[in-house]
Amino acid sequence: MIRMVNVKKLNGELQEYDPAKLRVSLKRAGADDKHIDNILSDVNKILYDGVTTRKLFKFVFSQLKKCDPKTSCKYDLKNAIMRLGPEGFAFEEYIGYLFKHLGYKTDLNQFARGQFISHEIDVIAEKGNERLMVECKHHKEAWMGTSIQIALYVYARFLDVKKEFSAPVLATNTQFSGQVMKYAKGVGLRLLGWRDPKGSNLALYVEKFKLYPVTMLDTLSKEDLKNLLRNKIILVETLAAKSEAEVVKVLGISRQKAKKVHDQAVALCPSCKLS
Amino acid sequence: MIRMVNVKKLNGELQEYDPAKLRVSLKRAGADDKHIDNILSDVNKILYDGVTTRKLFKFVFSQLKKCDPKTSCKYDLKNAIMRLGPEGFAFEEYIGYLFKHLGYKTDLNQFARGQFISHEIDVIAEKGNERLMVECKHHKEAWMGTSIQIALYVYARFLDVKKEFSAPVLATNTQFSGQVMKYAKGVGLRLLGWRDPKGSNLALYVEKFKLYPVTMLDTLSKEDLKNLLRNKIILVETLAAKSEAEVVKVLGISRQKAKKVHDQAVALCPSCKLS
């Protein structure tokens, strides 16, 4: 059966529904073909012209959660990174870990003396001759692209401190507009967004380094999450490497609940489990 | 009677209450000495340590309104400019008029082609060899200083379009932090704030050119105000130059109400009255 159905994106644009794309995203999360086939056929039953991507995502997520709970939290990764907000410090920590995995020595929230004023730099990342000035911009809404104003101010900040750095980087959890990409290319501002640039983006690194944020764990309450982030426990691997007793202590929750949380963390990062 | 009383500023800082300063601000609005003496002695009765400037202002404003209503709207000028928000376009128009009074030819919301991207410039102001790129930033809260990010992005925007302009200007209705002033001086970004720089600031030009915003008129309802701004009637002088019949037409209000509004406008800008 071929029928043309348009899906309404978060920014209001319409886009033809493409089951192949949905298959790729489910595959990427780790779902197996049988589950994917079932979900795609279920989607066909609820599709209608103008359905929002949010509604579609929610449906697919709930179906996947029923048949493959472990995979469903990976499917929710982008939203999990959204949930690192709103204060921004957790996302800075997160980007710090990412650069560590890329082989950089990192330093967070350090002041750098510029030609005219001092600047607090979110992440300083050093490797060999490179010393990067990384500015982090966390958006709590998926449709928020990074505005040109942000790209402009990051570059101007770099100009003031450029004696100390080799290049500026703007890291964000969403996308960049065409204008931002053009400007960044022109002035030499490096971008790190959710799926940009191709070959070296956040989505890709998250999977490659298993850089799973604790906001993926649906065994945690909102209060527990806040507690973890406040204690600078940003990654699932950090939690998985703790003992259950430590989880009890950090979160002030029951042994039984701590076991649930810890089990989910270990299932996502099995190599981090304490021996 | 000498007693030390601290006033709490909008940014939370304490400052010793200074009747001389209050006298200056009332004098500046046009109040006569007798009224000022009365108000200062009334203030002494309600003063207590830690009173907020907002509360103090409200009290002084209400006293002044009772004894000298025409002057009271001038005393409220800073707030009237706050009320030009929140969309920002009315403040851009307002800054446009200011540059016109300074002898510039102005153009609003024009696109300029930069080295890498195009930029929408709030106000372009030309005079002789000068061609200024004016970026307007309206804050709807008095305590909001203009952040360094804004100064940085305005300068970066200027760098991209600098073939077309002689200097960048950042115009705002509040103050600038020390950091912004230092940076701006360093890179050559001109600032225009509520009381900065000394000798050429918004507060000064407003009085000099009688650049009164329509938001000063307390004879207008909020809905009327929105209507005026939407119709790009930003200045009291524009309203004063209209006939009562035109005011009726623009605002869709009764002849009687229009007369009240028009009378207040003319009282503020008598030279603009239609003959």
Coordinates of C-alpha atoms in Angstrom, one line a residue:
Chain A
M1 CA 0.0 0.0 0.0
I2 CA 1.5 3.3 -1.0
R3 CA 0.0 6.5 0.5
M4 CA 1.6 9.9 0.8
V5 CA 1.5 11.2 4.3
N6 CA 3.1 14.4 5.5
V7 CA 4.6 14.7 8.9
K8 CA 4.8 18.1 10.6
K9 CA 8.2 18.8 12.0
L10 CA 8.9 20.7 15.2
N11 CA 9.7 23.9 13.2
G12 CA 6.3 23.7 11.5
E13 CA 7.6 22.4 8.1
L14 CA 5.9 19.5 6.5
Q15 CA 7.9 16.5 5.3
E16 CA 6.8 13.3 3.6
Y17 CA 6.7 10.4 6.0
D18 CA 9.6 8.1 5.2
P19 CA 9.5 4.6 6.8
A20 CA 13.2 4.0 5.8
K21 CA 14.3 6.9 7.9
L22 CA 12.4 5.6 10.9
R23 CA 13.9 2.2 10.3
V24 CA 17.4 3.7 10.4
S25 CA 16.7 5.5 13.7
L26 CA 15.4 2.4 15.3
K27 CA 18.3 0.4 14.0
R28 CA 20.7 3.0 15.3
A29 CA 19.2 2.6 18.8
G30 CA 19.8 -1.2 18.6
A31 CA 16.4 -2.5 17.8
D32 CA 16.3 -5.9 15.9
D33 CA 14.6 -6.3 12.6
K34 CA 11.5 -8.2 13.9
H35 CA 10.7 -5.5 16.4
I36 CA 11.2 -2.8 13.8
D37 CA 8.9 -4.5 11.3
N38 CA 6.2 -4.7 14.0
I39 CA 6.6 -1.1 15.0
L40 CA 6.5 0.1 11.3
S41 CA 3.3 -1.7 10.7
D42 CA 1.8 -0.4 13.9
V43 CA 2.8 3.2 12.8
N44 CA 0.9 2.7 9.5
K45 CA -2.3 2.1 11.5
I46 CA -2.0 5.5 13.4
L47 CA -0.6 7.6 10.6
Y48 CA -2.5 10.6 9.3
D49 CA -1.7 13.6 7.2
G50 CA -0.2 16.3 9.3
V51 CA 0.7 14.1 12.3
T52 CA 3.5 15.8 14.3
T53 CA 6.9 14.3 14.6
R54 CA 6.5 14.6 18.4
K55 CA 3.4 12.4 18.3
L56 CA 5.0 9.9 16.0
F57 CA 8.1 9.8 18.2
K58 CA 6.0 9.2 21.4
F59 CA 4.1 6.4 19.7
V60 CA 7.2 4.7 18.4
F61 CA 8.9 5.1 21.8
S62 CA 6.1 3.6 23.7
Q63 CA 5.9 0.6 21.3
L64 CA 9.7 0.0 21.5
K65 CA 9.5 0.3 25.3
K66 CA 7.0 -2.5 25.4
C67 CA 9.0 -4.9 23.3
D68 CA 12.6 -3.8 24.0
P69 CA 13.0 -1.5 27.0
K70 CA 16.8 -1.4 26.9
T71 CA 16.8 -0.1 23.4
S72 CA 14.0 2.4 24.0
C73 CA 16.2 4.6 26.2
K74 CA 18.8 4.8 23.5
Y75 CA 16.1 5.8 21.0
D76 CA 15.3 8.6 23.4
L77 CA 18.9 9.9 23.5
K78 CA 18.4 13.3 21.9
N79 CA 15.6 14.0 24.5
A80 CA 17.9 12.7 27.3
I81 CA 20.5 15.3 26.3
M82 CA 17.7 18.0 26.3
R83 CA 17.0 16.9 29.9
L84 CA 20.5 17.8 30.9
G85 CA 19.3 21.4 31.1
P86 CA 18.1 24.0 31.9
E87 CA 21.1 25.4 33.9
G88 CA 23.7 24.4 31.3
F89 CA 26.5 23.3 33.7
A90 CA 25.6 19.6 33.2
F91 CA 25.9 20.0 29.4
E92 CA 29.3 21.7 29.8
E93 CA 30.5 18.8 31.9
Y94 CA 29.1 16.5 29.2
I95 CA 31.0 18.2 26.4
G96 CA 34.1 18.1 28.6
Y97 CA 33.8 14.3 28.8
L98 CA 33.3 14.2 25.0
F99 CA 36.6 16.1 24.4
K100 CA 38.3 13.8 27.0
H101 CA 37.2 10.8 24.9
L102 CA 38.6 12.5 21.8
G103 CA 42.0 12.6 23.6
Y104 CA 42.0 16.1 24.9
K105 CA 43.0 17.3 28.3
T106 CA 40.1 19.5 29.5
D107 CA 39.6 22.3 32.0
L108 CA 36.1 23.7 32.7
N109 CA 35.0 27.2 33.6
Q110 CA 38.3 28.8 33.6
F111 CA 38.9 32.5 33.1
A112 CA 41.1 33.6 30.2
R113 CA 42.5 37.1 29.9
G114 CA 41.7 38.6 26.6
Q115 CA 43.1 41.7 24.9
F116 CA 40.5 43.9 26.5
I117 CA 38.5 41.9 29.1
S118 CA 38.5 38.5 30.8
H119 CA 36.2 35.7 29.7
E120 CA 35.0 32.6 31.4
I121 CA 35.6 29.7 29.0
D122 CA 33.2 26.8 29.3
V123 CA 35.6 24.1 28.2
I124 CA 39.3 24.5 27.4
A125 CA 40.5 21.4 25.4
E126 CA 44.2 20.8 24.7
K127 CA 45.9 18.2 22.6
G128 CA 49.4 18.6 20.9
N129 CA 49.5 22.0 19.4
E130 CA 45.8 22.5 19.7
R131 CA 44.2 24.6 22.4
L132 CA 40.5 24.9 21.8
M133 CA 38.1 27.5 23.3
V134 CA 34.8 25.6 23.5
E135 CA 31.6 27.5 24.2
C136 CA 28.6 25.3 25.1
K137 CA 25.1 26.3 24.3
H138 CA 22.4 24.0 25.6
H139 CA 18.9 24.3 24.3
K140 CA 16.0 22.7 26.1
E141 CA 13.7 22.7 23.0
A142 CA 14.6 20.6 20.0
W143 CA 13.3 23.1 17.5
M144 CA 15.6 25.8 18.9
G145 CA 18.4 26.1 16.4
T146 CA 21.5 28.0 17.5
S147 CA 21.0 31.6 16.4
I148 CA 23.5 33.7 14.5
Q149 CA 23.9 35.9 17.5
I150 CA 25.5 33.0 19.5
A151 CA 27.9 32.2 16.6
L152 CA 28.8 35.8 16.4
Y153 CA 29.5 36.3 20.1
V154 CA 31.5 33.1 20.3
Y155 CA 33.7 34.3 17.5
A156 CA 34.1 37.8 19.0
R157 CA 35.1 36.2 22.3
F158 CA 37.7 34.1 20.5
L159 CA 39.1 37.2 18.8
D160 CA 39.7 38.8 22.2
V161 CA 41.5 35.7 23.6
K162 CA 43.1 34.4 20.5
K163 CA 46.6 34.7 21.8
E164 CA 45.8 31.8 24.1
F165 CA 43.8 29.6 21.8
S166 CA 44.2 27.9 18.4
A167 CA 40.5 27.8 17.4
P168 CA 37.0 28.4 18.8
V169 CA 34.3 25.7 19.0
L170 CA 30.6 26.1 19.4
A171 CA 29.0 23.0 20.9
T172 CA 25.2 22.6 21.1
N173 CA 22.6 19.9 21.5
T174 CA 20.5 20.9 18.5
Q175 CA 21.1 22.0 14.9
F176 CA 22.6 25.0 13.2
S177 CA 20.9 27.2 10.7
G178 CA 22.4 27.5 7.2
Q179 CA 23.4 31.1 8.1
V180 CA 25.3 29.9 11.1
M181 CA 27.1 27.2 9.1
K182 CA 28.1 29.7 6.4
Y183 CA 29.4 32.2 8.9
A184 CA 31.2 29.6 10.9
K185 CA 32.9 28.2 7.8
G186 CA 33.9 31.8 6.8
V187 CA 35.5 32.8 10.1
G188 CA 36.9 29.4 11.1
L189 CA 34.5 28.7 14.0
R190 CA 34.2 25.0 14.5
L191 CA 30.7 23.6 15.1
L192 CA 29.6 20.6 17.1
G193 CA 25.9 20.0 16.9
W194 CA 23.5 17.1 17.3
R195 CA 24.0 15.8 13.7
D196 CA 26.4 18.4 12.3
P197 CA 28.9 18.3 11.0
K198 CA 28.7 14.9 9.2
G199 CA 31.4 12.6 10.6
S200 CA 32.0 14.4 13.9
N201 CA 28.8 15.3 15.6
L202 CA 27.3 14.8 19.0
A203 CA 24.9 11.9 18.0
L204 CA 27.8 10.0 16.5
Y205 CA 30.2 10.5 19.5
V206 CA 27.5 9.6 22.0
E207 CA 27.2 6.2 20.4
K208 CA 30.9 5.7 19.7
F209 CA 32.0 6.5 23.2
K210 CA 28.8 5.3 24.9
L211 CA 28.6 8.8 26.3
Y212 CA 25.2 8.1 27.8
P213 CA 23.8 10.9 30.0
V214 CA 22.1 9.8 33.3
T215 CA 18.9 11.5 32.0
M216 CA 18.4 8.4 29.9
L217 CA 17.6 6.3 33.0
D218 CA 13.8 6.1 33.4
T219 CA 14.2 4.3 36.7
L220 CA 15.2 7.7 38.2
S221 CA 12.7 10.3 39.5
K222 CA 13.1 14.0 38.5
E223 CA 14.4 14.7 42.0
D224 CA 16.9 11.8 41.8
L225 CA 18.1 13.2 38.5
K226 CA 18.6 16.7 39.9
N227 CA 20.6 15.2 42.8
L228 CA 22.8 13.3 40.4
L229 CA 23.5 16.3 38.2
R230 CA 24.2 18.5 41.2
N231 CA 26.7 15.8 42.4
K232 CA 28.3 16.1 38.9
I233 CA 27.3 12.5 38.0
I234 CA 26.5 13.2 34.4
L235 CA 27.2 9.9 32.7
V236 CA 25.6 6.5 33.0
E237 CA 29.1 5.0 33.1
T238 CA 30.0 6.9 36.2
L239 CA 26.9 5.5 37.9
A240 CA 27.5 2.0 36.6
A241 CA 31.0 2.1 38.1
K242 CA 29.6 2.9 41.6
S243 CA 28.5 0.2 44.0
E244 CA 24.8 -0.1 44.9
A245 CA 25.7 1.1 48.4
E246 CA 27.2 4.3 46.9
V247 CA 24.1 4.8 44.8
V248 CA 22.0 4.5 48.0
K249 CA 24.2 7.1 49.7
V250 CA 24.4 9.6 46.9
L251 CA 20.6 9.6 46.1
G252 CA 19.2 8.8 49.6
I253 CA 17.0 6.2 48.1
S254 CA 16.1 2.6 49.2
R255 CA 18.5 -0.3 48.5
Q256 CA 15.8 -1.8 46.3
K257 CA 15.3 1.3 44.2
A258 CA 19.1 1.8 44.0
K259 CA 19.4 -1.8 42.6
K260 CA 16.9 -1.0 39.9
V261 CA 18.8 2.2 38.9
H262 CA 22.2 0.5 39.0
D263 CA 21.0 -2.5 37.0
Q264 CA 19.7 -0.2 34.2
A265 CA 23.0 1.7 34.3
V266 CA 25.0 -1.5 34.0
A267 CA 22.8 -2.8 31.2
L268 CA 23.7 0.3 29.2
C269 CA 27.4 0.3 30.1
P270 CA 28.2 -3.3 31.0
S271 CA 32.0 -2.7 30.8
C272 CA 31.9 -0.2 33.6
K273 CA 30.4 -2.5 36.2
L274 CA 32.5 -2.8 39.4
S275 CA 34.2 -6.3 39.6
Chain B
M1 CA 17.4 65.6 61.6
I2 CA 20.2 63.4 60.2
R3 CA 19.7 59.7 59.9
M4 CA 21.5 57.2 57.7
V5 CA 19.0 55.2 55.7
N6 CA 20.0 52.6 53.1
V7 CA 18.0 52.2 49.9
K8 CA 18.0 48.8 48.1
K9 CA 18.7 49.2 44.4
L10 CA 17.1 47.0 41.8
N11 CA 20.2 44.9 41.5
G12 CA 20.1 44.2 45.2
E13 CA 22.9 46.6 46.2
L14 CA 22.4 48.9 49.2
Q15 CA 23.1 52.6 48.8
E16 CA 22.8 55.5 51.2
Y17 CA 19.6 57.5 50.7
D18 CA 20.5 60.9 49.2
P19 CA 17.9 63.6 49.2
A20 CA 20.0 65.7 46.9
K21 CA 19.9 63.1 44.2
L22 CA 16.1 62.8 44.5
R23 CA 15.9 66.6 44.2
V24 CA 18.0 66.6 41.0
S25 CA 15.8 63.9 39.4
L26 CA 12.6 65.9 40.3
K27 CA 14.1 69.1 39.1
R28 CA 15.1 67.4 35.9
A29 CA 11.5 66.4 35.3
G30 CA 10.5 70.0 35.8
A31 CA 9.0 70.1 39.3
D32 CA 9.2 73.4 41.1
D33 CA 11.1 73.9 44.4
K34 CA 8.0 74.2 46.5
H35 CA 6.6 70.9 45.3
I36 CA 10.1 69.3 45.7
D37 CA 10.4 70.5 49.3
N38 CA 7.0 69.0 50.1
I39 CA 7.8 65.7 48.5
L40 CA 11.2 65.4 50.2
S41 CA 9.6 66.0 53.6
D42 CA 6.9 63.4 52.8
V43 CA 9.6 60.9 51.8
N44 CA 11.2 61.4 55.2
K45 CA 8.0 60.2 56.9
I46 CA 7.9 56.9 55.0
L47 CA 11.7 56.1 54.8
Y48 CA 13.0 53.0 56.5
D49 CA 16.3 51.2 56.2
G50 CA 16.3 48.8 53.3
V51 CA 13.4 50.4 51.4
T52 CA 13.6 49.5 47.7
T53 CA 14.2 52.1 45.1
R54 CA 11.1 50.8 43.3
K55 CA 8.9 51.5 46.4
L56 CA 10.5 54.9 46.8
F57 CA 10.0 55.8 43.2
K58 CA 6.3 54.8 43.3
F59 CA 5.7 56.9 46.4
V60 CA 7.5 60.0 44.9
F61 CA 5.7 59.5 41.6
S62 CA 2.2 59.3 43.3
Q63 CA 3.0 62.5 45.3
L64 CA 4.2 64.3 42.2
K65 CA 1.1 63.2 40.3
K66 CA -1.1 64.7 42.9
C67 CA 0.5 68.1 42.9
D68 CA 1.9 68.4 39.4
P69 CA 0.5 65.8 36.9
K70 CA 2.3 67.2 33.9
T71 CA 5.7 66.8 35.5
S72 CA 4.9 63.4 36.8
C73 CA 4.9 61.8 33.4
K74 CA 8.4 63.2 32.7
Y75 CA 9.5 61.8 36.0
D76 CA 8.4 58.4 34.8
L77 CA 10.4 58.7 31.5
K78 CA 12.7 55.7 32.1
N79 CA 9.8 53.4 32.7
A80 CA 7.9 54.9 29.7
I81 CA 10.8 53.7 27.6
M82 CA 10.7 50.3 29.2
R83 CA 7.1 50.1 28.2
L84 CA 8.1 50.5 24.5
G85 CA 8.8 46.7 24.7
P86 CA 8.6 43.8 24.6
E87 CA 8.8 43.3 20.8
G88 CA 11.6 45.7 20.2
F89 CA 10.5 47.2 17.0
A90 CA 9.1 50.3 18.8
F91 CA 12.5 50.9 20.4
E92 CA 14.2 50.6 17.1
E93 CA 11.9 53.3 15.7
Y94 CA 12.6 55.4 18.7
I95 CA 16.4 55.1 18.3
G96 CA 15.8 55.9 14.6
Y97 CA 14.1 59.2 15.6
L98 CA 17.0 60.0 18.0
F99 CA 19.6 59.7 15.2
K100 CA 17.4 61.8 13.0
H101 CA 17.4 64.5 15.6
L102 CA 21.2 64.2 15.7
G103 CA 21.3 65.1 12.1
Y104 CA 21.6 61.6 10.6
K105 CA 19.7 60.2 7.6
T106 CA 18.3 56.9 8.9
D107 CA 17.1 53.6 7.4
L108 CA 15.5 50.8 9.5
N109 CA 15.7 47.1 9.3
Q110 CA 17.8 47.0 6.1
F111 CA 19.8 44.0 5.1
A112 CA 23.6 44.4 4.6
R113 CA 25.8 42.0 2.9
G114 CA 28.7 40.9 5.0
Q115 CA 31.9 39.2 4.0
F116 CA 30.3 35.8 4.9
I117 CA 26.6 36.3 5.5
S118 CA 23.9 39.0 5.3
H119 CA 22.7 40.8 8.4
E120 CA 19.6 42.7 9.2
I121 CA 20.7 46.0 10.6
D122 CA 18.3 47.7 13.1
V123 CA 19.2 51.3 12.2
I124 CA 21.6 52.6 9.6
A125 CA 22.5 56.2 10.4
E126 CA 24.4 58.3 7.9
K127 CA 25.9 61.8 8.1
G128 CA 28.9 63.1 6.2
N129 CA 31.6 60.4 6.1
E130 CA 29.9 58.5 8.9
R131 CA 27.8 55.4 8.3
L132 CA 26.8 53.8 11.6
M133 CA 25.6 50.3 12.1
V134 CA 23.2 50.7 15.1
E135 CA 22.0 47.6 16.9
C136 CA 19.2 48.2 19.4
K137 CA 18.7 46.1 22.5
H138 CA 15.6 46.8 24.5
H139 CA 15.3 45.5 28.0
K140 CA 11.9 45.4 29.7
E141 CA 13.5 45.3 33.2
A142 CA 15.5 48.2 34.6
W143 CA 17.9 45.9 36.4
M144 CA 18.9 44.1 33.2
G145 CA 22.3 45.4 32.2
T146 CA 23.4 44.7 28.7
S147 CA 25.4 41.5 28.8
I148 CA 28.8 41.1 27.4
Q149 CA 27.4 38.5 24.9
I150 CA 25.4 41.3 23.3
A151 CA 28.4 43.6 23.0
L152 CA 30.5 40.7 21.6
Y153 CA 27.9 39.8 18.9
V154 CA 27.3 43.4 17.8
Y155 CA 31.1 43.8 17.3
A156 CA 31.4 40.5 15.4
R157 CA 28.5 41.6 13.2
F158 CA 30.2 44.8 12.5
L159 CA 33.4 42.9 11.6
D160 CA 31.5 41.0 8.9
V161 CA 29.9 44.2 7.4
K162 CA 32.7 46.6 8.1
K163 CA 33.3 47.4 4.4
E164 CA 29.9 49.2 4.5
F165 CA 30.1 50.9 7.8
S166 CA 32.4 53.3 9.7
A167 CA 31.5 52.2 13.2
P168 CA 29.2 50.0 15.3
V169 CA 26.8 51.4 17.9
L170 CA 25.0 49.5 20.6
A171 CA 21.9 51.3 21.8
T172 CA 19.9 50.2 24.9
N173 CA 17.5 51.6 27.4
T174 CA 19.4 50.4 30.5
Q175 CA 22.9 50.5 31.7
F176 CA 26.2 48.8 30.7
S177 CA 28.4 46.7 33.0
G178 CA 32.0 47.8 33.5
Q179 CA 33.0 44.8 31.5
V180 CA 30.9 45.9 28.5
M181 CA 32.3 49.4 28.7
K182 CA 35.9 48.2 28.9
Y183 CA 35.4 45.9 25.9
A184 CA 33.5 48.5 23.9
K185 CA 36.3 51.0 24.4
G186 CA 38.9 48.5 23.4
V187 CA 37.3 47.4 20.1
G188 CA 35.8 50.8 19.2
L189 CA 32.1 49.9 19.8
R190 CA 30.1 53.0 20.5
L191 CA 27.6 52.7 23.4
L192 CA 24.3 54.6 23.9
G193 CA 22.6 53.7 27.2
W194 CA 20.2 55.3 29.6
R195 CA 22.8 57.5 31.3
D196 CA 26.0 56.3 29.6
P197 CA 28.1 57.8 28.2
K198 CA 28.1 61.1 30.0
G199 CA 27.3 63.9 27.7
S200 CA 25.6 61.8 25.0
N201 CA 23.1 59.4 26.5
L202 CA 19.5 58.5 26.0
A203 CA 18.2 60.3 29.1
L204 CA 19.9 63.5 28.0
Y205 CA 18.7 63.3 24.4
V206 CA 15.1 62.5 25.4
E207 CA 15.0 65.8 27.3
K208 CA 17.0 67.8 24.7
F209 CA 14.9 66.8 21.7
K210 CA 11.6 66.2 23.7
L211 CA 11.8 62.7 22.4
Y212 CA 8.8 61.7 24.5
P213 CA 7.5 58.2 23.9
V214 CA 3.7 57.7 23.7
T215 CA 4.0 55.3 26.6
M216 CA 4.3 58.4 28.8
L217 CA 0.7 59.2 28.3
D218 CA -1.4 57.9 31.2
T219 CA -4.6 58.9 29.5
L220 CA -4.1 55.9 27.2
S221 CA -5.2 52.3 28.0
K222 CA -2.8 49.4 27.4
E223 CA -4.8 48.4 24.3
D224 CA -4.7 52.0 22.9
L225 CA -0.9 52.0 23.4
K226 CA -0.5 48.7 21.5
N227 CA -2.6 50.2 18.7
L228 CA -0.5 53.3 18.6
L229 CA 2.8 51.4 18.5
R230 CA 1.5 49.0 15.9
N231 CA 0.6 52.1 13.8
K232 CA 4.2 53.3 14.3
I233 CA 3.1 56.2 16.3
I234 CA 6.0 56.1 18.8
L235 CA 6.4 59.8 19.8
V236 CA 4.1 62.1 21.7
E237 CA 5.0 64.8 19.1
T238 CA 3.5 62.7 16.3
L239 CA 0.3 62.3 18.3
A240 CA 0.3 66.0 19.2
A241 CA 0.6 67.0 15.5
K242 CA -2.5 65.0 14.7
S243 CA -6.0 66.4 14.9
E244 CA -8.4 65.1 17.5
A245 CA -10.5 63.5 14.6
E246 CA -7.4 61.6 13.5
V247 CA -6.8 60.4 17.0
V248 CA -10.4 59.1 17.1
K249 CA -9.8 57.3 13.8
V250 CA -6.5 55.7 14.7
L251 CA -7.5 54.5 18.1
G252 CA -11.2 53.9 17.6
I253 CA -12.0 55.7 20.8
S254 CA -14.6 58.3 21.7
R255 CA -14.2 62.0 20.7
Q256 CA -14.2 62.8 24.5
K257 CA -11.4 60.3 25.3
A258 CA -9.4 61.4 22.2
K259 CA -9.5 65.0 23.4
K260 CA -8.1 64.0 26.8
V261 CA -5.3 62.0 25.1
H262 CA -4.6 64.8 22.6
D263 CA -4.6 67.5 25.3
Q264 CA -2.0 65.6 27.3
A265 CA 0.2 65.1 24.2
V266 CA 0.0 68.8 23.4
A267 CA 0.8 69.7 27.0
L268 CA 4.0 67.7 26.7
C269 CA 4.9 69.0 23.2
P270 CA 3.1 72.3 22.8
S271 CA 5.1 73.3 19.7
C272 CA 3.7 70.4 17.7
K273 CA 0.1 71.4 18.0
L274 CA -1.7 71.7 14.7
S275 CA -2.6 75.3 14.0

